[in-house]
Amino acid sequence: MQQTAASSSEADNLNAARRVSGQYRHRRLLHHPHNKIPLTDVGLAQAHLAGAHLHRVISDIDTNSPNWRVYFYVSPYQRTRSTLCQIGRSFSRTRVIGVREECRLREQDFGNFRSQDRVKAIKESREKFGRFFFRNPEGESAADVYDRVSSFLESLWRDIDMNRLRHDPCHDLNLIIISHGLTARVFLMKWFKWTVEQFEHLHNLGNCEFQVMQLGKGGEYSLAIHHSEEELVEWGLSPEMIADQKWRAHANRGDWNERCPWYLDTFFNRLADSEDSGESEDIWHETDEKIQQSN
C-alpha cells in the first residue's frame, strides 16, 4: 500500500469561513436527517476539483509505477456518496479496483432534530466538558467515534494482509477514504497515537480538502512527506507532533521514536535514571501532585 488519502466532505461545501459553514450545517439539521443532507452545486464542483487534484498527486507520487491503482472507502452519508461520484470522474475504470461503503466512517452522530436554541446550549456545554468526551444528547462523543474508527482500522489491515482488496502486488495501491471532518481527525489520532489533549487542538479540514499519508522509504507513514510544515501547523499539529511526522518520513517500520514526548515524558515530571539513585519515590510523589493539580 503506497499511500492513504483522507478526503473530508462537509455538509454544505461552501467557500465560507468554517464558523459560517458550521452555522449553515446546524440550520440544515433542524429539518433534515444528518445523513441525508445533500451537497450544493458548489460542493459538487469542489468534489470534482478534488478528484482531479488527487489524480495528479497520485500520478506524481507513483512516477516509478505507472500501473498504480486506487481503492475507495466511503461513508454511507448522501454527501460523501456524492463526493465519491465526483472524485471518481477523474479516474479511469482500469485504475479503480473497488469501492466499499463503510458505516464506521460516518460522521459523528449529533442526535436527532434539534432546535437552534438547543444547538447553542449543547455547543456551550461541549466547550466546558471537552470536545473529545462530550456526548451529544441522543448522539455520540468523539470518544465513541474513536472506538468505531479503531475497529475500522483493524479491519483495514486484515483486508490488506489477506488481500481481500484483490490487489495485484505488481501495482502500487492507493487507498482513498472519503469521510468527514471529525472522523478524519480521529482517524489520524488513532493512527499516530496522539493524546486526547493533542486531538482537542486539531482543526477541521476545509471542504473537500484532503490529507495524504504517504509511505516513507523505511516503511512508516507520514503527513510530512507530501504536506508542508505550514499545512501541518494550520491543521493544529504542535511542534512536537510535526517533529514526529518528520521523523516518520525517514524511519524504518517498527522503529521507536525515543524523542516523542507523549510516549513517556508527557505523563511524568521526570524519571530517575536508575532505581539506585534514591530519586524514584520523590519523583512519583511529584508526579502524583501534578495529577492532583490538573484535576
PDB file of C-alpha atoms in Angstrom:
ATOM      1  CA  MET A   1       0.000   0.000   0.000  1.00  0.00           C
ATOM      2  CA  GLN A   2       1.754   3.103  -1.235  1.00  0.00           C
ATOM      3  CA  GLN A   3      -0.398   5.860   0.153  1.00  0.00           C
ATOM      4  CA  THR A   4      -3.528   6.641   2.120  1.00  0.00           C
ATOM      5  CA  ALA A   5      -5.513   9.808   1.441  1.00  0.00           C
ATOM      6  CA  ALA A   6      -8.336  11.021   3.662  1.00  0.00           C
ATOM      7  CA  SER A   7     -10.787  13.366   1.983  1.00  0.00           C
ATOM      8  CA  SER A   8     -13.255  15.400   4.010  1.00  0.00           C
ATOM      9  CA  SER A   9     -16.706  16.235   2.688  1.00  0.00           C
ATOM     10  CA  GLU A  10     -18.646  18.710   4.797  1.00  0.00           C
ATOM     11  CA  ALA A  11     -22.395  19.212   4.691  1.00  0.00           C
ATOM     12  CA  ASP A  12     -22.535  22.475   2.773  1.00  0.00           C
ATOM     13  CA  ASN A  13     -19.219  22.722   0.897  1.00  0.00           C
ATOM     14  CA  LEU A  14     -19.485  26.499   0.696  1.00  0.00           C
ATOM     15  CA  ASN A  15     -16.438  28.728   0.221  1.00  0.00           C
ATOM     16  CA  ALA A  16     -17.031  30.493   3.500  1.00  0.00           C
ATOM     17  CA  ALA A  17     -15.457  30.674   6.920  1.00  0.00           C
ATOM     18  CA  ARG A  18     -15.660  27.464   8.926  1.00  0.00           C
ATOM     19  CA  ARG A  19     -17.746  29.231  11.563  1.00  0.00           C
ATOM     20  CA  VAL A  20     -20.352  30.244   8.979  1.00  0.00           C
ATOM     21  CA  SER A  21     -20.258  26.756   7.446  1.00  0.00           C
ATOM     22  CA  GLY A  22     -20.981  25.243  10.833  1.00  0.00           C
ATOM     23  CA  GLN A  23     -23.955  27.538  11.356  1.00  0.00           C
ATOM     24  CA  TYR A  24     -25.316  26.584   7.929  1.00  0.00           C
ATOM     25  CA  ARG A  25     -24.969  22.887   8.727  1.00  0.00           C
ATOM     26  CA  HIS A  26     -26.795  23.262  12.034  1.00  0.00           C
ATOM     27  CA  ARG A  27     -29.655  25.108  10.316  1.00  0.00           C
ATOM     28  CA  ARG A  28     -29.975  22.199   7.890  1.00  0.00           C
ATOM     29  CA  LEU A  29     -30.056  19.778  10.827  1.00  0.00           C
ATOM     30  CA  LEU A  30     -33.246  21.413  12.062  1.00  0.00           C
ATOM     31  CA  HIS A  31     -35.131  19.972   9.088  1.00  0.00           C
ATOM     32  CA  HIS A  32     -33.054  17.154   7.551  1.00  0.00           C
ATOM     33  CA  PRO A  33     -31.547  13.972   8.997  1.00  0.00           C
ATOM     34  CA  HIS A  34     -27.775  14.433   9.151  1.00  0.00           C
ATOM     35  CA  ASN A  35     -27.130  11.540   6.774  1.00  0.00           C
ATOM     36  CA  LYS A  36     -29.476  12.959   4.105  1.00  0.00           C
ATOM     37  CA  ILE A  37     -28.078  16.483   3.787  1.00  0.00           C
ATOM     38  CA  PRO A  38     -27.062  16.852   0.108  1.00  0.00           C
ATOM     39  CA  LEU A  39     -24.170  18.696  -1.487  1.00  0.00           C
ATOM     40  CA  THR A  40     -24.828  22.087  -3.036  1.00  0.00           C
ATOM     41  CA  ASP A  41     -23.817  22.830  -6.636  1.00  0.00           C
ATOM     42  CA  VAL A  42     -20.696  24.494  -5.242  1.00  0.00           C
ATOM     43  CA  GLY A  43     -19.967  21.366  -3.215  1.00  0.00           C
ATOM     44  CA  LEU A  44     -20.290  19.140  -6.281  1.00  0.00           C
ATOM     45  CA  ALA A  45     -17.860  21.362  -8.181  1.00  0.00           C
ATOM     46  CA  GLN A  46     -15.393  21.299  -5.274  1.00  0.00           C
ATOM     47  CA  ALA A  47     -15.562  17.498  -5.132  1.00  0.00           C
ATOM     48  CA  HIS A  48     -14.854  17.281  -8.862  1.00  0.00           C
ATOM     49  CA  LEU A  49     -11.800  19.522  -8.479  1.00  0.00           C
ATOM     50  CA  ALA A  50     -10.632  17.439  -5.514  1.00  0.00           C
ATOM     51  CA  GLY A  51     -10.747  14.334  -7.720  1.00  0.00           C
ATOM     52  CA  ALA A  52      -8.571  15.965 -10.368  1.00  0.00           C
ATOM     53  CA  HIS A  53      -6.122  17.092  -7.685  1.00  0.00           C
ATOM     54  CA  LEU A  54      -5.992  13.609  -6.150  1.00  0.00           C
ATOM     55  CA  HIS A  55      -5.270  12.077  -9.551  1.00  0.00           C
ATOM     56  CA  ARG A  56      -2.345  14.466 -10.053  1.00  0.00           C
ATOM     57  CA  VAL A  57      -0.979  13.783  -6.568  1.00  0.00           C
ATOM     58  CA  ILE A  58      -1.074  10.007  -7.023  1.00  0.00           C
ATOM     59  CA  SER A  59       0.440  10.227 -10.513  1.00  0.00           C
ATOM     60  CA  ASP A  60       3.304  12.370  -9.186  1.00  0.00           C
ATOM     61  CA  ILE A  61       3.988  10.012  -6.271  1.00  0.00           C
ATOM     62  CA  ASP A  62       3.829   6.844  -8.362  1.00  0.00           C
ATOM     63  CA  THR A  63       6.047   8.024 -11.227  1.00  0.00           C
ATOM     64  CA  ASN A  64       8.096   4.816 -10.990  1.00  0.00           C
ATOM     65  CA  SER A  65       4.959   2.665 -11.017  1.00  0.00           C
ATOM     66  CA  PRO A  66       2.689   3.814 -13.855  1.00  0.00           C
ATOM     67  CA  ASN A  67       0.279   0.924 -13.248  1.00  0.00           C
ATOM     68  CA  TRP A  68      -0.940   2.283  -9.916  1.00  0.00           C
ATOM     69  CA  ARG A  69      -4.463   1.530  -8.685  1.00  0.00           C
ATOM     70  CA  VAL A  70      -6.936   3.063  -6.231  1.00  0.00           C
ATOM     71  CA  TYR A  71      -9.460   1.585  -3.821  1.00  0.00           C
ATOM     72  CA  PHE A  72     -12.167   3.741  -2.219  1.00  0.00           C
ATOM     73  CA  TYR A  73     -13.725   3.562   1.233  1.00  0.00           C
ATOM     74  CA  VAL A  74     -16.719   5.863   1.636  1.00  0.00           C
ATOM     75  CA  SER A  75     -19.057   6.927   4.431  1.00  0.00           C
ATOM     76  CA  PRO A  76     -22.704   5.987   3.701  1.00  0.00           C
ATOM     77  CA  TYR A  77     -23.953   9.579   4.029  1.00  0.00           C
ATOM     78  CA  GLN A  78     -25.554  11.138   0.964  1.00  0.00           C
ATOM     79  CA  ARG A  79     -22.983  13.922   0.683  1.00  0.00           C
ATOM     80  CA  THR A  80     -19.982  11.586   0.878  1.00  0.00           C
ATOM     81  CA  ARG A  81     -21.524   9.269  -1.712  1.00  0.00           C
ATOM     82  CA  SER A  82     -21.987  12.302  -3.976  1.00  0.00           C
ATOM     83  CA  THR A  83     -18.387  13.342  -3.288  1.00  0.00           C
ATOM     84  CA  LEU A  84     -17.234   9.860  -4.321  1.00  0.00           C
ATOM     85  CA  CYS A  85     -19.117  10.099  -7.623  1.00  0.00           C
ATOM     86  CA  GLN A  86     -17.484  13.429  -8.436  1.00  0.00           C
ATOM     87  CA  ILE A  87     -13.990  12.301  -7.408  1.00  0.00           C
ATOM     88  CA  GLY A  88     -14.399   9.102  -9.410  1.00  0.00           C
ATOM     89  CA  ARG A  89     -14.852  11.081 -12.624  1.00  0.00           C
ATOM     90  CA  SER A  90     -11.096  11.759 -12.588  1.00  0.00           C
ATOM     91  CA  PHE A  91     -10.133   8.052 -12.585  1.00  0.00           C
ATOM     92  CA  SER A  92     -10.499   5.526 -15.401  1.00  0.00           C
ATOM     93  CA  ARG A  93     -12.096   2.118 -14.837  1.00  0.00           C
ATOM     94  CA  THR A  94      -8.701   0.420 -15.109  1.00  0.00           C
ATOM     95  CA  ARG A  95      -7.399   2.474 -12.165  1.00  0.00           C
ATOM     96  CA  VAL A  96     -10.231   1.673  -9.714  1.00  0.00           C
ATOM     97  CA  ILE A  97     -10.115  -1.851  -8.299  1.00  0.00           C
ATOM     98  CA  GLY A  98     -13.044  -1.408  -5.929  1.00  0.00           C
ATOM     99  CA  VAL A  99     -15.262   0.647  -3.627  1.00  0.00           C
ATOM    100  CA  ARG A 100     -16.591  -0.222  -0.198  1.00  0.00           C
ATOM    101  CA  GLU A 101     -19.257   1.646   1.732  1.00  0.00           C
ATOM    102  CA  GLU A 102     -18.047   1.646   5.330  1.00  0.00           C
ATOM    103  CA  CYS A 103     -20.573   2.600   8.006  1.00  0.00           C
ATOM    104  CA  ARG A 104     -17.849   3.051  10.628  1.00  0.00           C
ATOM    105  CA  LEU A 105     -16.575   6.064   8.655  1.00  0.00           C
ATOM    106  CA  ARG A 106     -19.824   8.012   9.126  1.00  0.00           C
ATOM    107  CA  GLU A 107     -19.821  11.445  10.746  1.00  0.00           C
ATOM    108  CA  GLN A 108     -20.231  11.893  14.477  1.00  0.00           C
ATOM    109  CA  ASP A 109     -23.889  11.407  15.395  1.00  0.00           C
ATOM    110  CA  PHE A 110     -25.164  14.750  16.708  1.00  0.00           C
ATOM    111  CA  GLY A 111     -28.562  13.381  17.742  1.00  0.00           C
ATOM    112  CA  ASN A 112     -31.967  13.807  16.172  1.00  0.00           C
ATOM    113  CA  PHE A 113     -33.694  17.011  15.016  1.00  0.00           C
ATOM    114  CA  ARG A 114     -32.831  19.905  17.330  1.00  0.00           C
ATOM    115  CA  SER A 115     -33.934  23.482  17.806  1.00  0.00           C
ATOM    116  CA  GLN A 116     -31.439  26.294  17.289  1.00  0.00           C
ATOM    117  CA  ASP A 117     -31.558  27.202  20.999  1.00  0.00           C
ATOM    118  CA  ARG A 118     -30.728  23.621  21.933  1.00  0.00           C
ATOM    119  CA  VAL A 119     -27.827  23.554  19.475  1.00  0.00           C
ATOM    120  CA  LYS A 120     -26.373  26.668  21.122  1.00  0.00           C
ATOM    121  CA  ALA A 121     -26.715  25.184  24.618  1.00  0.00           C
ATOM    122  CA  ILE A 122     -25.093  21.916  23.518  1.00  0.00           C
ATOM    123  CA  LYS A 123     -22.123  23.745  21.980  1.00  0.00           C
ATOM    124  CA  GLU A 124     -21.603  25.739  25.184  1.00  0.00           C
ATOM    125  CA  SER A 125     -21.687  22.552  27.264  1.00  0.00           C
ATOM    126  CA  ARG A 126     -19.240  20.853  24.907  1.00  0.00           C
ATOM    127  CA  GLU A 127     -16.699  23.658  25.313  1.00  0.00           C
ATOM    128  CA  LYS A 128     -16.878  23.296  29.106  1.00  0.00           C
ATOM    129  CA  PHE A 129     -16.803  19.496  29.104  1.00  0.00           C
ATOM    130  CA  GLY A 130     -14.168  18.989  26.390  1.00  0.00           C
ATOM    131  CA  ARG A 131     -14.623  18.197  22.710  1.00  0.00           C
ATOM    132  CA  PHE A 132     -13.433  14.608  22.932  1.00  0.00           C
ATOM    133  CA  PHE A 133     -15.503  13.210  25.786  1.00  0.00           C
ATOM    134  CA  PHE A 134     -18.683  15.306  25.493  1.00  0.00           C
ATOM    135  CA  ARG A 135     -21.540  13.145  24.209  1.00  0.00           C
ATOM    136  CA  ASN A 136     -24.288  14.828  22.235  1.00  0.00           C
ATOM    137  CA  PRO A 137     -27.775  14.077  23.617  1.00  0.00           C
ATOM    138  CA  GLU A 138     -29.134  11.082  21.646  1.00  0.00           C
ATOM    139  CA  GLY A 139     -25.827  11.091  19.757  1.00  0.00           C
ATOM    140  CA  GLU A 140     -22.116  10.350  20.061  1.00  0.00           C
ATOM    141  CA  SER A 141     -18.967  11.739  21.596  1.00  0.00           C
ATOM    142  CA  ALA A 142     -15.676  11.911  19.713  1.00  0.00           C
ATOM    143  CA  ALA A 143     -14.593   9.059  22.000  1.00  0.00           C
ATOM    144  CA  ASP A 144     -17.406   6.938  20.554  1.00  0.00           C
ATOM    145  CA  VAL A 145     -16.206   7.771  17.039  1.00  0.00           C
ATOM    146  CA  TYR A 146     -12.680   6.797  18.103  1.00  0.00           C
ATOM    147  CA  ASP A 147     -13.888   3.324  19.087  1.00  0.00           C
ATOM    148  CA  ARG A 148     -15.524   2.587  15.733  1.00  0.00           C
ATOM    149  CA  VAL A 149     -12.657   4.106  13.735  1.00  0.00           C
ATOM    150  CA  SER A 150     -10.278   1.858  15.700  1.00  0.00           C
ATOM    151  CA  SER A 151     -12.398  -1.123  14.698  1.00  0.00           C
ATOM    152  CA  PHE A 152     -12.306   0.022  11.062  1.00  0.00           C
ATOM    153  CA  LEU A 153      -8.504   0.262  11.100  1.00  0.00           C
ATOM    154  CA  GLU A 154      -8.219  -3.296  12.384  1.00  0.00           C
ATOM    155  CA  SER A 155     -10.455  -4.459   9.521  1.00  0.00           C
ATOM    156  CA  LEU A 156      -8.459  -2.378   7.042  1.00  0.00           C
ATOM    157  CA  TRP A 157      -5.184  -4.057   7.956  1.00  0.00           C
ATOM    158  CA  ARG A 158      -6.791  -7.508   7.788  1.00  0.00           C
ATOM    159  CA  ASP A 159      -8.149  -6.672   4.320  1.00  0.00           C
ATOM    160  CA  ILE A 160      -4.653  -5.695   3.191  1.00  0.00           C
ATOM    161  CA  ASP A 161      -2.860  -8.649   4.810  1.00  0.00           C
ATOM    162  CA  MET A 162      -5.355 -11.183   3.407  1.00  0.00           C
ATOM    163  CA  ASN A 163      -5.554  -9.418   0.017  1.00  0.00           C
ATOM    164  CA  ARG A 164      -9.316  -9.005   0.243  1.00  0.00           C
ATOM    165  CA  LEU A 165      -8.921  -5.923  -1.961  1.00  0.00           C
ATOM    166  CA  ARG A 166      -7.915  -8.189  -4.893  1.00  0.00           C
ATOM    167  CA  HIS A 167      -4.747  -6.187  -5.327  1.00  0.00           C
ATOM    168  CA  ASP A 168      -2.025  -7.217  -7.778  1.00  0.00           C
ATOM    169  CA  PRO A 169       1.272  -6.737  -5.862  1.00  0.00           C
ATOM    170  CA  CYS A 170       2.886  -5.521  -9.092  1.00  0.00           C
ATOM    171  CA  HIS A 171       0.748  -2.365  -8.854  1.00  0.00           C
ATOM    172  CA  ASP A 172       1.083   0.321  -6.196  1.00  0.00           C
ATOM    173  CA  LEU A 173      -2.193   0.598  -4.295  1.00  0.00           C
ATOM    174  CA  ASN A 174      -3.603   3.916  -3.075  1.00  0.00           C
ATOM    175  CA  LEU A 175      -6.462   3.933  -0.582  1.00  0.00           C
ATOM    176  CA  ILE A 176      -8.796   6.930  -0.708  1.00  0.00           C
ATOM    177  CA  ILE A 177     -11.057   7.377   2.308  1.00  0.00           C
ATOM    178  CA  ILE A 178     -13.990   9.745   1.801  1.00  0.00           C
ATOM    179  CA  SER A 179     -15.303  10.676   5.210  1.00  0.00           C
ATOM    180  CA  HIS A 180     -15.987  13.696   7.452  1.00  0.00           C
ATOM    181  CA  GLY A 181     -14.094  16.310   9.431  1.00  0.00           C
ATOM    182  CA  LEU A 182     -14.158  14.874  12.942  1.00  0.00           C
ATOM    183  CA  THR A 183     -13.890  11.291  11.709  1.00  0.00           C
ATOM    184  CA  ALA A 184     -10.749  12.201   9.739  1.00  0.00           C
ATOM    185  CA  ARG A 185      -9.185  13.811  12.821  1.00  0.00           C
ATOM    186  CA  VAL A 186      -9.973  10.757  14.941  1.00  0.00           C
ATOM    187  CA  PHE A 187      -8.513   8.517  12.214  1.00  0.00           C
ATOM    188  CA  LEU A 188      -5.199  10.381  12.425  1.00  0.00           C
ATOM    189  CA  MET A 189      -5.328  10.391  16.231  1.00  0.00           C
ATOM    190  CA  LYS A 190      -5.634   6.600  16.297  1.00  0.00           C
ATOM    191  CA  TRP A 191      -3.033   6.001  13.579  1.00  0.00           C
ATOM    192  CA  PHE A 192      -0.346   8.248  15.065  1.00  0.00           C
ATOM    193  CA  LYS A 193      -1.208   7.532  18.733  1.00  0.00           C
ATOM    194  CA  TRP A 194      -1.997  11.152  19.570  1.00  0.00           C
ATOM    195  CA  THR A 195      -3.344  12.026  23.022  1.00  0.00           C
ATOM    196  CA  VAL A 196      -6.770  13.471  23.819  1.00  0.00           C
ATOM    197  CA  GLU A 197      -5.170  16.847  24.541  1.00  0.00           C
ATOM    198  CA  GLN A 198      -3.472  16.827  21.136  1.00  0.00           C
ATOM    199  CA  PHE A 199      -6.744  15.898  19.434  1.00  0.00           C
ATOM    200  CA  GLU A 200      -8.556  18.824  21.033  1.00  0.00           C
ATOM    201  CA  HIS A 201      -6.106  21.255  19.412  1.00  0.00           C
ATOM    202  CA  LEU A 202      -6.658  19.868  15.901  1.00  0.00           C
ATOM    203  CA  HIS A 203      -8.641  21.860  13.340  1.00  0.00           C
ATOM    204  CA  ASN A 204     -11.182  20.581  10.857  1.00  0.00           C
ATOM    205  CA  LEU A 205     -10.221  20.232   7.222  1.00  0.00           C
ATOM    206  CA  GLY A 206     -11.696  22.634   4.718  1.00  0.00           C
ATOM    207  CA  ASN A 207     -14.469  21.498   2.409  1.00  0.00           C
ATOM    208  CA  CYS A 208     -13.186  18.692   0.136  1.00  0.00           C
ATOM    209  CA  GLU A 209      -9.659  19.251   1.422  1.00  0.00           C
ATOM    210  CA  PHE A 210      -7.608  16.084   1.773  1.00  0.00           C
ATOM    211  CA  GLN A 211      -4.593  14.835   3.697  1.00  0.00           C
ATOM    212  CA  VAL A 212      -2.010  12.454   2.253  1.00  0.00           C
ATOM    213  CA  MET A 213      -0.405   9.845   4.481  1.00  0.00           C
ATOM    214  CA  GLN A 214       2.490   8.804   2.286  1.00  0.00           C
ATOM    215  CA  LEU A 215       4.651   5.741   2.798  1.00  0.00           C
ATOM    216  CA  GLY A 216       8.249   6.667   3.549  1.00  0.00           C
ATOM    217  CA  LYS A 217      11.260   4.738   2.289  1.00  0.00           C
ATOM    218  CA  GLY A 218      11.637   3.000   5.642  1.00  0.00           C
ATOM    219  CA  GLY A 219       8.043   1.758   5.750  1.00  0.00           C
ATOM    220  CA  GLU A 220       6.373   4.311   8.060  1.00  0.00           C
ATOM    221  CA  TYR A 221       3.516   6.592   7.009  1.00  0.00           C
ATOM    222  CA  SER A 222       3.857  10.348   7.441  1.00  0.00           C
ATOM    223  CA  LEU A 223       1.961  13.551   6.710  1.00  0.00           C
ATOM    224  CA  ALA A 224       5.257  15.429   6.357  1.00  0.00           C
ATOM    225  CA  ILE A 225       6.296  13.859   3.040  1.00  0.00           C
ATOM    226  CA  HIS A 226       3.590  15.408   0.882  1.00  0.00           C
ATOM    227  CA  HIS A 227       2.486  18.306   3.086  1.00  0.00           C
ATOM    228  CA  SER A 228       4.447  21.379   4.144  1.00  0.00           C
ATOM    229  CA  GLU A 229       5.119  22.338   7.745  1.00  0.00           C
ATOM    230  CA  GLU A 230       2.805  25.335   7.256  1.00  0.00           C
ATOM    231  CA  GLU A 231      -0.077  22.986   6.394  1.00  0.00           C
ATOM    232  CA  LEU A 232       0.580  20.860   9.471  1.00  0.00           C
ATOM    233  CA  VAL A 233       0.554  23.974  11.655  1.00  0.00           C
ATOM    234  CA  GLU A 234      -2.718  25.094  10.062  1.00  0.00           C
ATOM    235  CA  TRP A 235      -4.286  21.731  10.926  1.00  0.00           C
ATOM    236  CA  GLY A 236      -3.334  22.209  14.579  1.00  0.00           C
ATOM    237  CA  LEU A 237      -0.290  19.968  14.933  1.00  0.00           C
ATOM    238  CA  SER A 238       2.097  21.092  17.679  1.00  0.00           C
ATOM    239  CA  PRO A 239       5.873  21.442  17.094  1.00  0.00           C
ATOM    240  CA  GLU A 240       6.384  18.062  18.801  1.00  0.00           C
ATOM    241  CA  MET A 241       3.780  16.396  16.561  1.00  0.00           C
ATOM    242  CA  ILE A 242       5.365  17.916  13.453  1.00  0.00           C
ATOM    243  CA  ALA A 243       8.809  16.713  14.562  1.00  0.00           C
ATOM    244  CA  ASP A 244       7.380  13.207  14.916  1.00  0.00           C
ATOM    245  CA  GLN A 245       5.893  13.371  11.404  1.00  0.00           C
ATOM    246  CA  LYS A 246       9.285  14.387  10.008  1.00  0.00           C
ATOM    247  CA  TRP A 247      10.926  11.516  11.896  1.00  0.00           C
ATOM    248  CA  ARG A 248       8.368   9.061  10.492  1.00  0.00           C
ATOM    249  CA  ALA A 249       9.158  10.186   6.949  1.00  0.00           C
ATOM    250  CA  HIS A 250      12.582   8.520   7.236  1.00  0.00           C
ATOM    251  CA  ALA A 251      12.052   5.919   9.985  1.00  0.00           C
ATOM    252  CA  ASN A 252      12.086   2.176   9.468  1.00  0.00           C
ATOM    253  CA  ARG A 253       8.829   0.366  10.117  1.00  0.00           C
ATOM    254  CA  GLY A 254       8.572  -0.601  13.771  1.00  0.00           C
ATOM    255  CA  ASP A 255      11.228   1.858  14.944  1.00  0.00           C
ATOM    256  CA  TRP A 256      10.645   3.648  18.265  1.00  0.00           C
ATOM    257  CA  ASN A 257      10.920   7.425  18.406  1.00  0.00           C
ATOM    258  CA  GLU A 258      12.628   7.955  21.766  1.00  0.00           C
ATOM    259  CA  ARG A 259      12.270  11.726  21.441  1.00  0.00           C
ATOM    260  CA  CYS A 260       8.488  11.579  21.096  1.00  0.00           C
ATOM    261  CA  PRO A 261       7.298  13.130  24.408  1.00  0.00           C
ATOM    262  CA  TRP A 262       3.770  11.699  24.527  1.00  0.00           C
ATOM    263  CA  TYR A 263       5.114   8.133  24.546  1.00  0.00           C
ATOM    264  CA  LEU A 264       6.590   8.699  28.017  1.00  0.00           C
ATOM    265  CA  ASP A 265       7.679  12.127  29.258  1.00  0.00           C
ATOM    266  CA  THR A 266       4.238  13.749  28.943  1.00  0.00           C
ATOM    267  CA  PHE A 267       2.941  11.522  31.736  1.00  0.00           C
ATOM    268  CA  PHE A 268       5.734  12.177  34.268  1.00  0.00           C
ATOM    269  CA  ASN A 269       7.577  15.199  35.615  1.00  0.00           C
ATOM    270  CA  ARG A 270      10.786  13.212  35.231  1.00  0.00           C
ATOM    271  CA  LEU A 271      12.027   9.658  35.769  1.00  0.00           C
ATOM    272  CA  ALA A 272      15.061   8.621  37.777  1.00  0.00           C
ATOM    273  CA  ASP A 273      17.993   7.381  35.730  1.00  0.00           C
ATOM    274  CA  SER A 274      18.191   4.273  37.912  1.00  0.00           C
ATOM    275  CA  GLU A 275      16.395   2.688  40.864  1.00  0.00           C
ATOM    276  CA  ASP A 276      19.550   3.048  42.958  1.00  0.00           C
ATOM    277  CA  SER A 277      19.657   6.827  42.677  1.00  0.00           C
ATOM    278  CA  GLY A 278      17.232   7.359  45.557  1.00  0.00           C
ATOM    279  CA  GLU A 279      15.087   9.677  43.426  1.00  0.00           C
ATOM    280  CA  SER A 280      12.257   7.331  42.477  1.00  0.00           C
ATOM    281  CA  GLU A 281       9.990   7.916  45.492  1.00  0.00           C
ATOM    282  CA  ASP A 282      10.336  11.711  45.269  1.00  0.00           C
ATOM    283  CA  ILE A 283       9.620  11.661  41.543  1.00  0.00           C
ATOM    284  CA  TRP A 284       6.447   9.582  41.937  1.00  0.00           C
ATOM    285  CA  HIS A 285       5.308  11.976  44.675  1.00  0.00           C
ATOM    286  CA  GLU A 286       5.893  14.938  42.327  1.00  0.00           C
ATOM    287  CA  THR A 287       4.009  13.180  39.525  1.00  0.00           C
ATOM    288  CA  ASP A 288       1.062  12.431  41.820  1.00  0.00           C
ATOM    289  CA  GLU A 289       0.929  16.093  42.891  1.00  0.00           C
ATOM    290  CA  LYS A 290       0.943  17.137  39.227  1.00  0.00           C
ATOM    291  CA  ILE A 291      -2.038  14.854  38.506  1.00  0.00           C
ATOM    292  CA  GLN A 292      -3.952  16.176  41.516  1.00  0.00           C
ATOM    293  CA  GLN A 293      -3.360  19.784  40.433  1.00  0.00           C
ATOM    294  CA  SER A 294      -4.575  19.067  36.891  1.00  0.00           C
ATOM    295  CA  ASN A 295      -7.828  17.670  38.302  1.00  0.00           C
TER     296      ASN A 295
END
